[in-house]
Coordinates of C-alpha atoms and ligand atoms in Angstrom, one line a residue:
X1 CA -18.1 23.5 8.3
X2 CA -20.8 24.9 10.5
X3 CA -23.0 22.9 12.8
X4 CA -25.9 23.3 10.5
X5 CA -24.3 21.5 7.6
X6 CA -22.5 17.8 7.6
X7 CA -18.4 18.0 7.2
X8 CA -16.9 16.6 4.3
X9 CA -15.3 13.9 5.9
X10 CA -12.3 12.3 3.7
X11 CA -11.1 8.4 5.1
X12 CA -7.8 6.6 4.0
X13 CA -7.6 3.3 4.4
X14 CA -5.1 0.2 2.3
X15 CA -6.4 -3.3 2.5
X16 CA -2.9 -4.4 2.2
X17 CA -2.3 -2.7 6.1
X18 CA -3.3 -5.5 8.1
X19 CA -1.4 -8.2 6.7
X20 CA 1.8 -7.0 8.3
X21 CA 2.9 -8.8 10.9
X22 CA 5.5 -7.4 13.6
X23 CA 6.4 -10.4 15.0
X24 CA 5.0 -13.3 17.1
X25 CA 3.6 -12.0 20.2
X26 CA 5.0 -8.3 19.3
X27 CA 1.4 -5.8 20.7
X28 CA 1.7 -3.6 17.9
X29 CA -0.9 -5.5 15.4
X30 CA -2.1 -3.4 12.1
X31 CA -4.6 -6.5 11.6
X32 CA -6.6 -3.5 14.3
X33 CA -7.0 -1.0 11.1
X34 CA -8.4 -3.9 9.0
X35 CA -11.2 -4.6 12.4
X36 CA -11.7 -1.3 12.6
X37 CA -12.7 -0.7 8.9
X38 CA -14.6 -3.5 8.8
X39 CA -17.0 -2.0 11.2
X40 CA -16.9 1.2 9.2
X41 CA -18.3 -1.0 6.4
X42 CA -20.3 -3.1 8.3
X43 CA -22.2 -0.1 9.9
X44 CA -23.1 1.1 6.6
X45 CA -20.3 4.2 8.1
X46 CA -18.8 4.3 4.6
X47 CA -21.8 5.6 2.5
X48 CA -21.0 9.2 3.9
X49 CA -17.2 9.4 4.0
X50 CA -15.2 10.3 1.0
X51 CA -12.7 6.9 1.0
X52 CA -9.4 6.9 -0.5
X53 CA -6.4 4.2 -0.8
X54 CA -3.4 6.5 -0.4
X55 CA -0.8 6.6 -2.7
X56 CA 2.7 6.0 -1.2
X57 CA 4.5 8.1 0.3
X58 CA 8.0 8.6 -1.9
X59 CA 11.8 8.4 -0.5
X60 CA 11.1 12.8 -1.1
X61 CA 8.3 12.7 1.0
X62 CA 10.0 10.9 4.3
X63 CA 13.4 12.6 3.6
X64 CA 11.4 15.9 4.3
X65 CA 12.0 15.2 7.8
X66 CA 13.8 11.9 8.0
X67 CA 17.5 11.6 7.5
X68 CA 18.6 9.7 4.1
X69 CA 20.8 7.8 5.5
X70 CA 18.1 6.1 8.0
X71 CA 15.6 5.7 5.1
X72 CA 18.2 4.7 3.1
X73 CA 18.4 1.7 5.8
X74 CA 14.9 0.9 6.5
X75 CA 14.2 0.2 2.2
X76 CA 17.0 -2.4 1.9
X77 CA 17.1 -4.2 5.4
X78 CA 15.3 -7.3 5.5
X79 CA 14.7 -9.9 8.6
X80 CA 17.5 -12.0 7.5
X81 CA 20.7 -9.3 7.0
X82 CA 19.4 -7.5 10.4
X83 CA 21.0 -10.4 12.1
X84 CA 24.2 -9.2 9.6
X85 CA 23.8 -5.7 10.7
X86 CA 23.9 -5.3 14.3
X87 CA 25.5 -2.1 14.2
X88 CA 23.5 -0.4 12.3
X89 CA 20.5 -1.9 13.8
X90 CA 21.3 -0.3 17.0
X91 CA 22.0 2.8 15.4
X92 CA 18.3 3.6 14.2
X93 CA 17.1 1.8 17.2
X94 CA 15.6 -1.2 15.2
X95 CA 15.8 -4.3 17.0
X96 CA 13.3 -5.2 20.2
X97 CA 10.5 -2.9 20.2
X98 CA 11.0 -2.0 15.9
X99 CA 11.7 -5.0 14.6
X100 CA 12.5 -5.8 11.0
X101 CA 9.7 -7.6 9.6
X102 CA 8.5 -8.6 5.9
X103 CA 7.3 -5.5 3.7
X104 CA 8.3 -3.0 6.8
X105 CA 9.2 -0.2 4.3
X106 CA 5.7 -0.6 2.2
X107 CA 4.2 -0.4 5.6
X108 CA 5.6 2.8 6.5
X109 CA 5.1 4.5 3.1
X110 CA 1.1 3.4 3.3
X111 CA -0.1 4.7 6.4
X112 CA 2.8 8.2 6.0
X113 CA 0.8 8.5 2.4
X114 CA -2.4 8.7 4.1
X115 CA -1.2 11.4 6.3
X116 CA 0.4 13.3 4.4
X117 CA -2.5 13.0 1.3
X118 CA -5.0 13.9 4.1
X119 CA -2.7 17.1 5.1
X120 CA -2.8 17.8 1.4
X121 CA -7.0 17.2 1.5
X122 CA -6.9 19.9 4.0
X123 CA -4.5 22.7 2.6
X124 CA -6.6 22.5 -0.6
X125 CA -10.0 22.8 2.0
X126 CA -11.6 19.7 0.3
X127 CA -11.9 18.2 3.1
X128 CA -12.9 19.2 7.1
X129 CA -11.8 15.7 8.6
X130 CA -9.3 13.6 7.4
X131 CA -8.9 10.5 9.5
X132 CA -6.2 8.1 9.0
X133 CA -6.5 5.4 11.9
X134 CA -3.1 3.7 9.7
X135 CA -1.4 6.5 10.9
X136 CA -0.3 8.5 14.2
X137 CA 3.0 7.0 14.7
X138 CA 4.0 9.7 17.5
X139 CA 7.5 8.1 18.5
X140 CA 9.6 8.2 15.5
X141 CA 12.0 10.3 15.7
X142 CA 14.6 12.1 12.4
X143 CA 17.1 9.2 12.5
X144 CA 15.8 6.6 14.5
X145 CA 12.5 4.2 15.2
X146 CA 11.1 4.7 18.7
X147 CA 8.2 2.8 20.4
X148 CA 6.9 0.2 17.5
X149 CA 6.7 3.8 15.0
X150 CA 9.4 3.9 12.5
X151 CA 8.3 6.6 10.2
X152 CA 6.6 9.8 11.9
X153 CA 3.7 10.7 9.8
X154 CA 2.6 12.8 12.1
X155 CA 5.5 15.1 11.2
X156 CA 5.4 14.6 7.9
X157 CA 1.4 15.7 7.9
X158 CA 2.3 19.1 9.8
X159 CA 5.0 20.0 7.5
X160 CA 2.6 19.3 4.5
X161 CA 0.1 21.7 6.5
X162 CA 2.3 24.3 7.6
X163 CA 2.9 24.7 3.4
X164 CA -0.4 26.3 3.9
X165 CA -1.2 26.8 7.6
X166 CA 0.4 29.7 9.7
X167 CA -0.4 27.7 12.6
X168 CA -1.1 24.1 13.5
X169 CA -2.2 22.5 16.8
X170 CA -0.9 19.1 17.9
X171 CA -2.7 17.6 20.1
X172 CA -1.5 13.4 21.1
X173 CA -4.8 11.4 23.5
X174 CA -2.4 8.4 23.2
X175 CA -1.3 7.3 26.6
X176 CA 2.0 7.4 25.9
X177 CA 3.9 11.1 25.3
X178 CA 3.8 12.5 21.9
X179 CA 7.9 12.4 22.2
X180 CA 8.9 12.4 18.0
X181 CA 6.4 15.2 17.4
X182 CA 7.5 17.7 20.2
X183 CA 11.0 17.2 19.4
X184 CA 11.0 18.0 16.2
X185 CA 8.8 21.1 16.7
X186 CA 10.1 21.8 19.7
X187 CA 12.0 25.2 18.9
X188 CA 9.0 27.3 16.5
X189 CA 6.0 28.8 17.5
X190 CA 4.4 27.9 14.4
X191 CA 3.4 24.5 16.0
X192 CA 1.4 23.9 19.4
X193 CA 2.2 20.3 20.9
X194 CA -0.2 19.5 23.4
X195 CA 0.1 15.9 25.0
X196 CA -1.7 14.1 27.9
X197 CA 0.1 11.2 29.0
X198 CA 0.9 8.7 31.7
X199 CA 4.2 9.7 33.5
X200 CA 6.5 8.6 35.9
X201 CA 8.5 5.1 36.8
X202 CA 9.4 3.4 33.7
X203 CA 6.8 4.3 32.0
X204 CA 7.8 4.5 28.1
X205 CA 9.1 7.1 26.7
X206 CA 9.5 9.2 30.1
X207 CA 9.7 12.3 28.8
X208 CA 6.8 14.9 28.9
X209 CA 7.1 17.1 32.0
X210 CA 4.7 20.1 33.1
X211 CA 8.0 21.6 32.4
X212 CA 9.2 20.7 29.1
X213 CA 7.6 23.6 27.9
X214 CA 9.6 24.3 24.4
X215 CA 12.7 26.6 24.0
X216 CA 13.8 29.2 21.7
X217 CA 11.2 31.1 19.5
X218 CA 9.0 27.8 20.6
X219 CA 9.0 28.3 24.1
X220 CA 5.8 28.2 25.7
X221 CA 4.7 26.4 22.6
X222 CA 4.9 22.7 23.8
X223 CA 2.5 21.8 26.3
X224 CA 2.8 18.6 28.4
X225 CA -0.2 17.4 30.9
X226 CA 1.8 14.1 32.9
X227 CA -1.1 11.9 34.4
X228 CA -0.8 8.8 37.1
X229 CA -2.8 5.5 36.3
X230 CA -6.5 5.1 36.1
X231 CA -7.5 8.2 34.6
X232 CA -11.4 8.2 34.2
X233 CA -13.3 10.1 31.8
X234 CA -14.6 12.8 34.2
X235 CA -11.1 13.7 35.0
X236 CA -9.5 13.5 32.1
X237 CA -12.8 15.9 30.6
X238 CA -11.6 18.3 33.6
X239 CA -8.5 18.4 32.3
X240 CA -8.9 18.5 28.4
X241 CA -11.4 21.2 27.9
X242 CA -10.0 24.1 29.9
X243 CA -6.7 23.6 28.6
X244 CA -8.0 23.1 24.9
X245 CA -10.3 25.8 25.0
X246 CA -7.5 28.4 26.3
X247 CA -5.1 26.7 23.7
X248 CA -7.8 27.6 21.1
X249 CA -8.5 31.3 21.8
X250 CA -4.5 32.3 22.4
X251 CA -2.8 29.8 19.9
X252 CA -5.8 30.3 17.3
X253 CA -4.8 27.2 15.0
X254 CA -6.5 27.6 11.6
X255 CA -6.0 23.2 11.6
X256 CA -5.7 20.9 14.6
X257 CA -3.9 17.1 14.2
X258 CA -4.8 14.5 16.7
X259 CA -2.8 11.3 17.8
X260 CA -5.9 9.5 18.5
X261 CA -4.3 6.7 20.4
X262 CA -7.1 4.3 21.6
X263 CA -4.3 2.5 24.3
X264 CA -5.7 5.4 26.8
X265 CA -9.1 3.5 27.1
X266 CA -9.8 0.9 29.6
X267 CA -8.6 -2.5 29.4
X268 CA -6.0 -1.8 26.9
X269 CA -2.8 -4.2 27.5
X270 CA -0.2 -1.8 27.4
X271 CA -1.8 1.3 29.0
X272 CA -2.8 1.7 32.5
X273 CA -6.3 4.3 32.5
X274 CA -9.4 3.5 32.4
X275 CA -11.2 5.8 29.8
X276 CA -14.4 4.8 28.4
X277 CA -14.5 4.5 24.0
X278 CA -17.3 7.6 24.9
X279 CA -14.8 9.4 27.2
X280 CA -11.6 9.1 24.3
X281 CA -14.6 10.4 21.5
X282 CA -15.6 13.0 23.9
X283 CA -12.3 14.7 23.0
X284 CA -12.8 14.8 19.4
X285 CA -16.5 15.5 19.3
X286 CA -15.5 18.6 21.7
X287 CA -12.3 19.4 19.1
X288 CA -15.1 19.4 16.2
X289 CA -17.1 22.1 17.9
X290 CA -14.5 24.7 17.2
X291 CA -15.1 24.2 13.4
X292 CA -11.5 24.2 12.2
X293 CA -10.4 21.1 10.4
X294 CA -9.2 17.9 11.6
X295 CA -6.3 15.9 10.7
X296 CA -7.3 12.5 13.0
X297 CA -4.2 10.0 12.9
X298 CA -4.6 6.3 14.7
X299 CA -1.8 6.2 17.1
X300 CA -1.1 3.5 19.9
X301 CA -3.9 0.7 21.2
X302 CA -3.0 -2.8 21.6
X303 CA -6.1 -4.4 22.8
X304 CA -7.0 -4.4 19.4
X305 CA -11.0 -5.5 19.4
X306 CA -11.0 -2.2 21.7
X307 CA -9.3 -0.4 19.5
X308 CA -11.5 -1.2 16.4
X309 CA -14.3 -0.4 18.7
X310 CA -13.3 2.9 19.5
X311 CA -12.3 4.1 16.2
X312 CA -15.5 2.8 14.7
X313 CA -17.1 4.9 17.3
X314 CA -15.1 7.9 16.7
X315 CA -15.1 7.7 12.8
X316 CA -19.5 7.6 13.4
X317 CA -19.3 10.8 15.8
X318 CA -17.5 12.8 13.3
X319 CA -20.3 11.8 10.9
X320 CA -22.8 12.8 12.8
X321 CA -23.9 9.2 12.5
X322 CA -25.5 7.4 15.7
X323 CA -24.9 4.0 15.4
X324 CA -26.3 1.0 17.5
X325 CA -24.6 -1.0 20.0
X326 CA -25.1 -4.1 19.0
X327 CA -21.9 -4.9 16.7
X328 CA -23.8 -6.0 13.2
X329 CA -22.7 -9.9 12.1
X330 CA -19.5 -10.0 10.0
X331 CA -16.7 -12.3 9.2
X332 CA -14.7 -10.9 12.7
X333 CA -17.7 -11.0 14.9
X334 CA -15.6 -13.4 16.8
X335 CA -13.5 -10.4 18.0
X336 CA -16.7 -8.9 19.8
X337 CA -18.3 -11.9 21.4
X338 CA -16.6 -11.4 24.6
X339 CA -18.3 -8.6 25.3
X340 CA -21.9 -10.0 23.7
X341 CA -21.3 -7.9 20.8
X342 CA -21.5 -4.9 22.2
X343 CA -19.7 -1.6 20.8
X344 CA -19.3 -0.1 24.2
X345 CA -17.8 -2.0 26.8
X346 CA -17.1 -1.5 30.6
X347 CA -14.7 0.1 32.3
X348 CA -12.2 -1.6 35.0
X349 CA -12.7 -0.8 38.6
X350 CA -9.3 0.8 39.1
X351 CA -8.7 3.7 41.4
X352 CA -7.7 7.0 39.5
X353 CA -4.5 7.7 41.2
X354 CA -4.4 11.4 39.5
X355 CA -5.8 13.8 42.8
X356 CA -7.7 16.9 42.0
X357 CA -5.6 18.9 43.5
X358 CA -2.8 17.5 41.8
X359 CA -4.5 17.7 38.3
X360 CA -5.9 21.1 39.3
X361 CA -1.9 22.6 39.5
X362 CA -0.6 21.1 36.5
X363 CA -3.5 22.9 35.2
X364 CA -2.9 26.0 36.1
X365 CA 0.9 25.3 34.7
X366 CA -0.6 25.1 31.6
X367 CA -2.8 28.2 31.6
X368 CA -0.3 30.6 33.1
X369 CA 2.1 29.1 29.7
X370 CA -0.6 29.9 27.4
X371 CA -1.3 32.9 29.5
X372 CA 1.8 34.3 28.3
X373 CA 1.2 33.9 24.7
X374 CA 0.1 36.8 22.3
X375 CA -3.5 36.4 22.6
X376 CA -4.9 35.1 19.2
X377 CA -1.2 35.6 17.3
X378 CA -2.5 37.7 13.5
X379 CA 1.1 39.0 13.2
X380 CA 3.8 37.9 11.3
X381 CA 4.8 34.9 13.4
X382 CA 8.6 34.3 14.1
X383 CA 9.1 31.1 12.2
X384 CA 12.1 29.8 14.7
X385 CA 14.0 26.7 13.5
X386 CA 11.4 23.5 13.0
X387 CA 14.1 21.5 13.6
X388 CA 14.5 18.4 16.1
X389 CA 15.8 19.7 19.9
X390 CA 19.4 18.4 20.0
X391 CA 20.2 16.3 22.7
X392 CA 17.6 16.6 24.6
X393 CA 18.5 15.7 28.3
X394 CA 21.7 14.3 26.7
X395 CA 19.6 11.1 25.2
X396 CA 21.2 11.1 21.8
X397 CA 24.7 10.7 22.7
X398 CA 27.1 10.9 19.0
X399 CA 23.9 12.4 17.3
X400 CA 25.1 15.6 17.5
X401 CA 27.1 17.0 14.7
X402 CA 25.7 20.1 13.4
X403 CA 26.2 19.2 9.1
X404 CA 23.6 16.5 10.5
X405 CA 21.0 19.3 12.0
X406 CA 17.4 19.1 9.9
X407 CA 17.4 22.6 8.7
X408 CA 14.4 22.8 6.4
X409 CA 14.6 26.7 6.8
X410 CA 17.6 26.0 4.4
X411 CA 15.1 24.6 1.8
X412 CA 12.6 27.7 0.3
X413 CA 9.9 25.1 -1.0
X414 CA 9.1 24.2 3.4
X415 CA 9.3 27.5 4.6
X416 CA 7.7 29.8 1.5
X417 CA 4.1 30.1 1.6
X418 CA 3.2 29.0 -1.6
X419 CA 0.2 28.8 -4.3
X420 CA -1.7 25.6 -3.8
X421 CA -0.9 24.9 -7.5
X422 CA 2.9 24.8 -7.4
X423 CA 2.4 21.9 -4.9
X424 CA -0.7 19.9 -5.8
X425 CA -0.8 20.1 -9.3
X426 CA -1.2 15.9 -10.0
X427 CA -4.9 15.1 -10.1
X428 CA -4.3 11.9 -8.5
X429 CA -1.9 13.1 -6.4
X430 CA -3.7 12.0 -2.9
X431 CA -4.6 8.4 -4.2
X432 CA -7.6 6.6 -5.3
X433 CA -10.4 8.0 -4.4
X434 CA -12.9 5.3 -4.4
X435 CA -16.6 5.7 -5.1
X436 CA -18.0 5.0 -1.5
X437 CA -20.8 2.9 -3.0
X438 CA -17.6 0.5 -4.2
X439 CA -16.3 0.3 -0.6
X440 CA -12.8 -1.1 -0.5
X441 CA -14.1 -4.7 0.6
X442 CA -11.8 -7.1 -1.3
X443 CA -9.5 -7.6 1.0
X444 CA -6.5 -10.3 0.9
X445 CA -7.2 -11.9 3.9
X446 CA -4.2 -13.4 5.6
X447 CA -6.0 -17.4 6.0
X448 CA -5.3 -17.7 9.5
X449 CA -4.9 -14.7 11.9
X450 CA -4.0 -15.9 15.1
X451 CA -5.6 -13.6 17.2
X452 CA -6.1 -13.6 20.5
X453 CA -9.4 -12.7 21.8
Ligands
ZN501 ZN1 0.7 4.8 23.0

């Protein structure tokens, strides 16, 4: 994929995604994927993207990193015996924040398939950008839901790619800390987390310190940029490109995953910064210079007719495709009418409470870490243990038997590099692929989404 000729650019997307339902009032709203590919198919973005409706991911597939007895769980709960099983409910963390909601295991195996079939696109190099907005469920952790994610396809995707992949980058844009996906590569060098992320009071999760830095064959290897409110696009560009750029030349990824989280752009109603849709696709559209592929996962973003907005945006810029502002006249145009239609809209007047000086040392934190690093790694790497950090900071109290530790180095078929055939020898193994002059546009609509614009 050179600058000279387009990327093959695959897209996954389910028509069945947005009519799940969370829960009255509950921020988390996949109804955003269905807004968001409407506008892919209303801007005519479809005719150049290779679309697919992923095949679901199998009880094999999420045991690769989740624990059976938690998937076990999550296939036969239903909303009416969760009130029964209030122990158990407590003990994956279901309840508030992951509630148990009508077709919640069909959910999870949809938008994990996507991720994991696009990781799959991309070990086969059929593909240069994958993007999954379904996916980028960052919190999840082994045996427990976290933060409105209950299955980590984000982990999932990277094992799939390290099959292939000597080294992949992480990299998490959401505004909340890429938590499920640094734990559970928090101890190999063979995966780079990098997250930006609003820290400090109760923010959720809390973790992601300058200092968290990885431990073990992985230290040095997790990278954590904590942020105050407000961030604008000039600093967060100030921030993002020196650090990615050094990350690139001394980590030398030959794939890069993004948590695309659009609830760092302004407005959003559970984030606090004040990015611009521009300023979040800056950060891809600089990612796609280095010409090393993609793997681009939804994430966070609960103002949902900005969130549609933005990946829209994002999806056109890794096209290539300039599109116009003016939102083109579809069954949701509703959705966009606040803002007369528009694709881009303003930003908030808050003050950017991140300094200069203060972003300029956390920084330099950074640099020194990757400073450290074997510049551009071709060796044999040290594999470590891509397993989940135990007890970190003593959060996972009674978790901590070691039969229970994810070992995967314990299972050849994750840890041996392998021919492509041996793993990908189904022809239909990613899905449908659907002709993209059939764009996936029978959709079951739900007949009255309350939404509230
Ligand atoms: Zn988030």
């Amino acid at each position: 994929m050179g600058d000279t000729h387009q990327p093959r650019v695959d897209y996954f997307y389910d028509a069945s995604l947005g009519n799940y339902h969370l829960g009255e009032g509950h921020p988390m709203r996949p109804h955003r994927v269905r807004l968001t590919h409407h506008l892919v198919v209303e801007y005519g973005l479809y005719k150049h993207l290779n679309v697919f409706r992923p095949k679901p991911a199998s009880r094999a597939d999420l045991t690769a990193f989740h624990s059976d007895d938690y998937m076990h769980f999550l296939n036969q709960i239903t909303p009416d015996a969760a009130k029964e099983e209030l122990d158990q409910m407590e003990r994956f963390n279901l309840g508030a924040d992951c509630p148990i909601f009508d077709g919640l295991y069909e959910y999870c195996q949809t938008y994990t398939g996507g991720s994991i079939a696009g990781a799959a696109r991309i070990n086969q190099q059929s593909s240069d950008i994958v993007l999954n907005w379904a996916g980028g469920m960052h919190h999840a952790k082994r045996g427990e839901a976290s933060g409105f994610c209950y299955i980590n396809d984000i982990v999932l995707a990277i094992l799939e790619l390290l099959k292939v992949h000597p080294r992949v980058l992480y990299i998490d844009i959401d505004i909340h800390h890429g938590d499920g996906v640094e734990e559970a590569f928090y101890l190999t060098n063979r995966v780079m987390t990098l997250s930006f992320h609003q820290w400090g009071g109760n923010f959720f999760p809390g973790t992601g310190h300058a200092d968290d830095l990885g431990s073990k064959s992985g230290k040095n290897y997790s990278l954590n940029f904590p942020l105050r409110a407000g961030m604008n696009d000039a600093a967060y560009e100030s921030i993002f490109k020196p650090v990615v750029e050094k990350v690139m030349a001394h980590f030398a990824p030959s794939v890069v995953v993004v948590c695309c989280g659009a609830d760092s752009i302004s407005g959003d109603r559970v984030g606090c910064w004040n990015l611009t849709i521009r300023g979040h696709g800056a950060c891809l559209e600089y990612l796609k210079t280095f010409n090393v592929p993609l793997l681009l996962l939804g994430g966070g973003g609960y103002t949902i007719r900005n969130v549609s907005r933005c990946w829209c945006y994002e999806t056109s810029r890794m096209l290539n495709q300039g599109i116009p502002d003016t939102i083109p006249g579809h069954e949701f145009s509703d959705y966009y009418a606040g803002n007369d239609y528009k694709l881009h809209v303003p930003i908030s007047n808050m003050e950017n409470e991140n300094s200069p000086a203060e972003l300029e040392k956390i920084k330099a934190k950074l640099l020194t870490a990757l400073s450290s690093l074997e510049h551009a790694p071709n060796v044999q790497m040290q594999t470590g243990n891509l397993g989940t950090r135990r007890n970190p900071a003593g959060l996972f109290d009674g978790d901590s038997d070691d039969e229970d530790e994810w070992e995967p180095n314990t299972r050849p078929h994750r840890t041996q590099r392998c021919h492509l055939a041996e793993y990908y020898d189904e022809p239909d193994a990613q899905g449908d692929l659907l002709g993209t002059d059939r764009p996936n546009r029978e959709f079951d609509e739900p007949p009255s989404d309350e939404e509230h614009l």
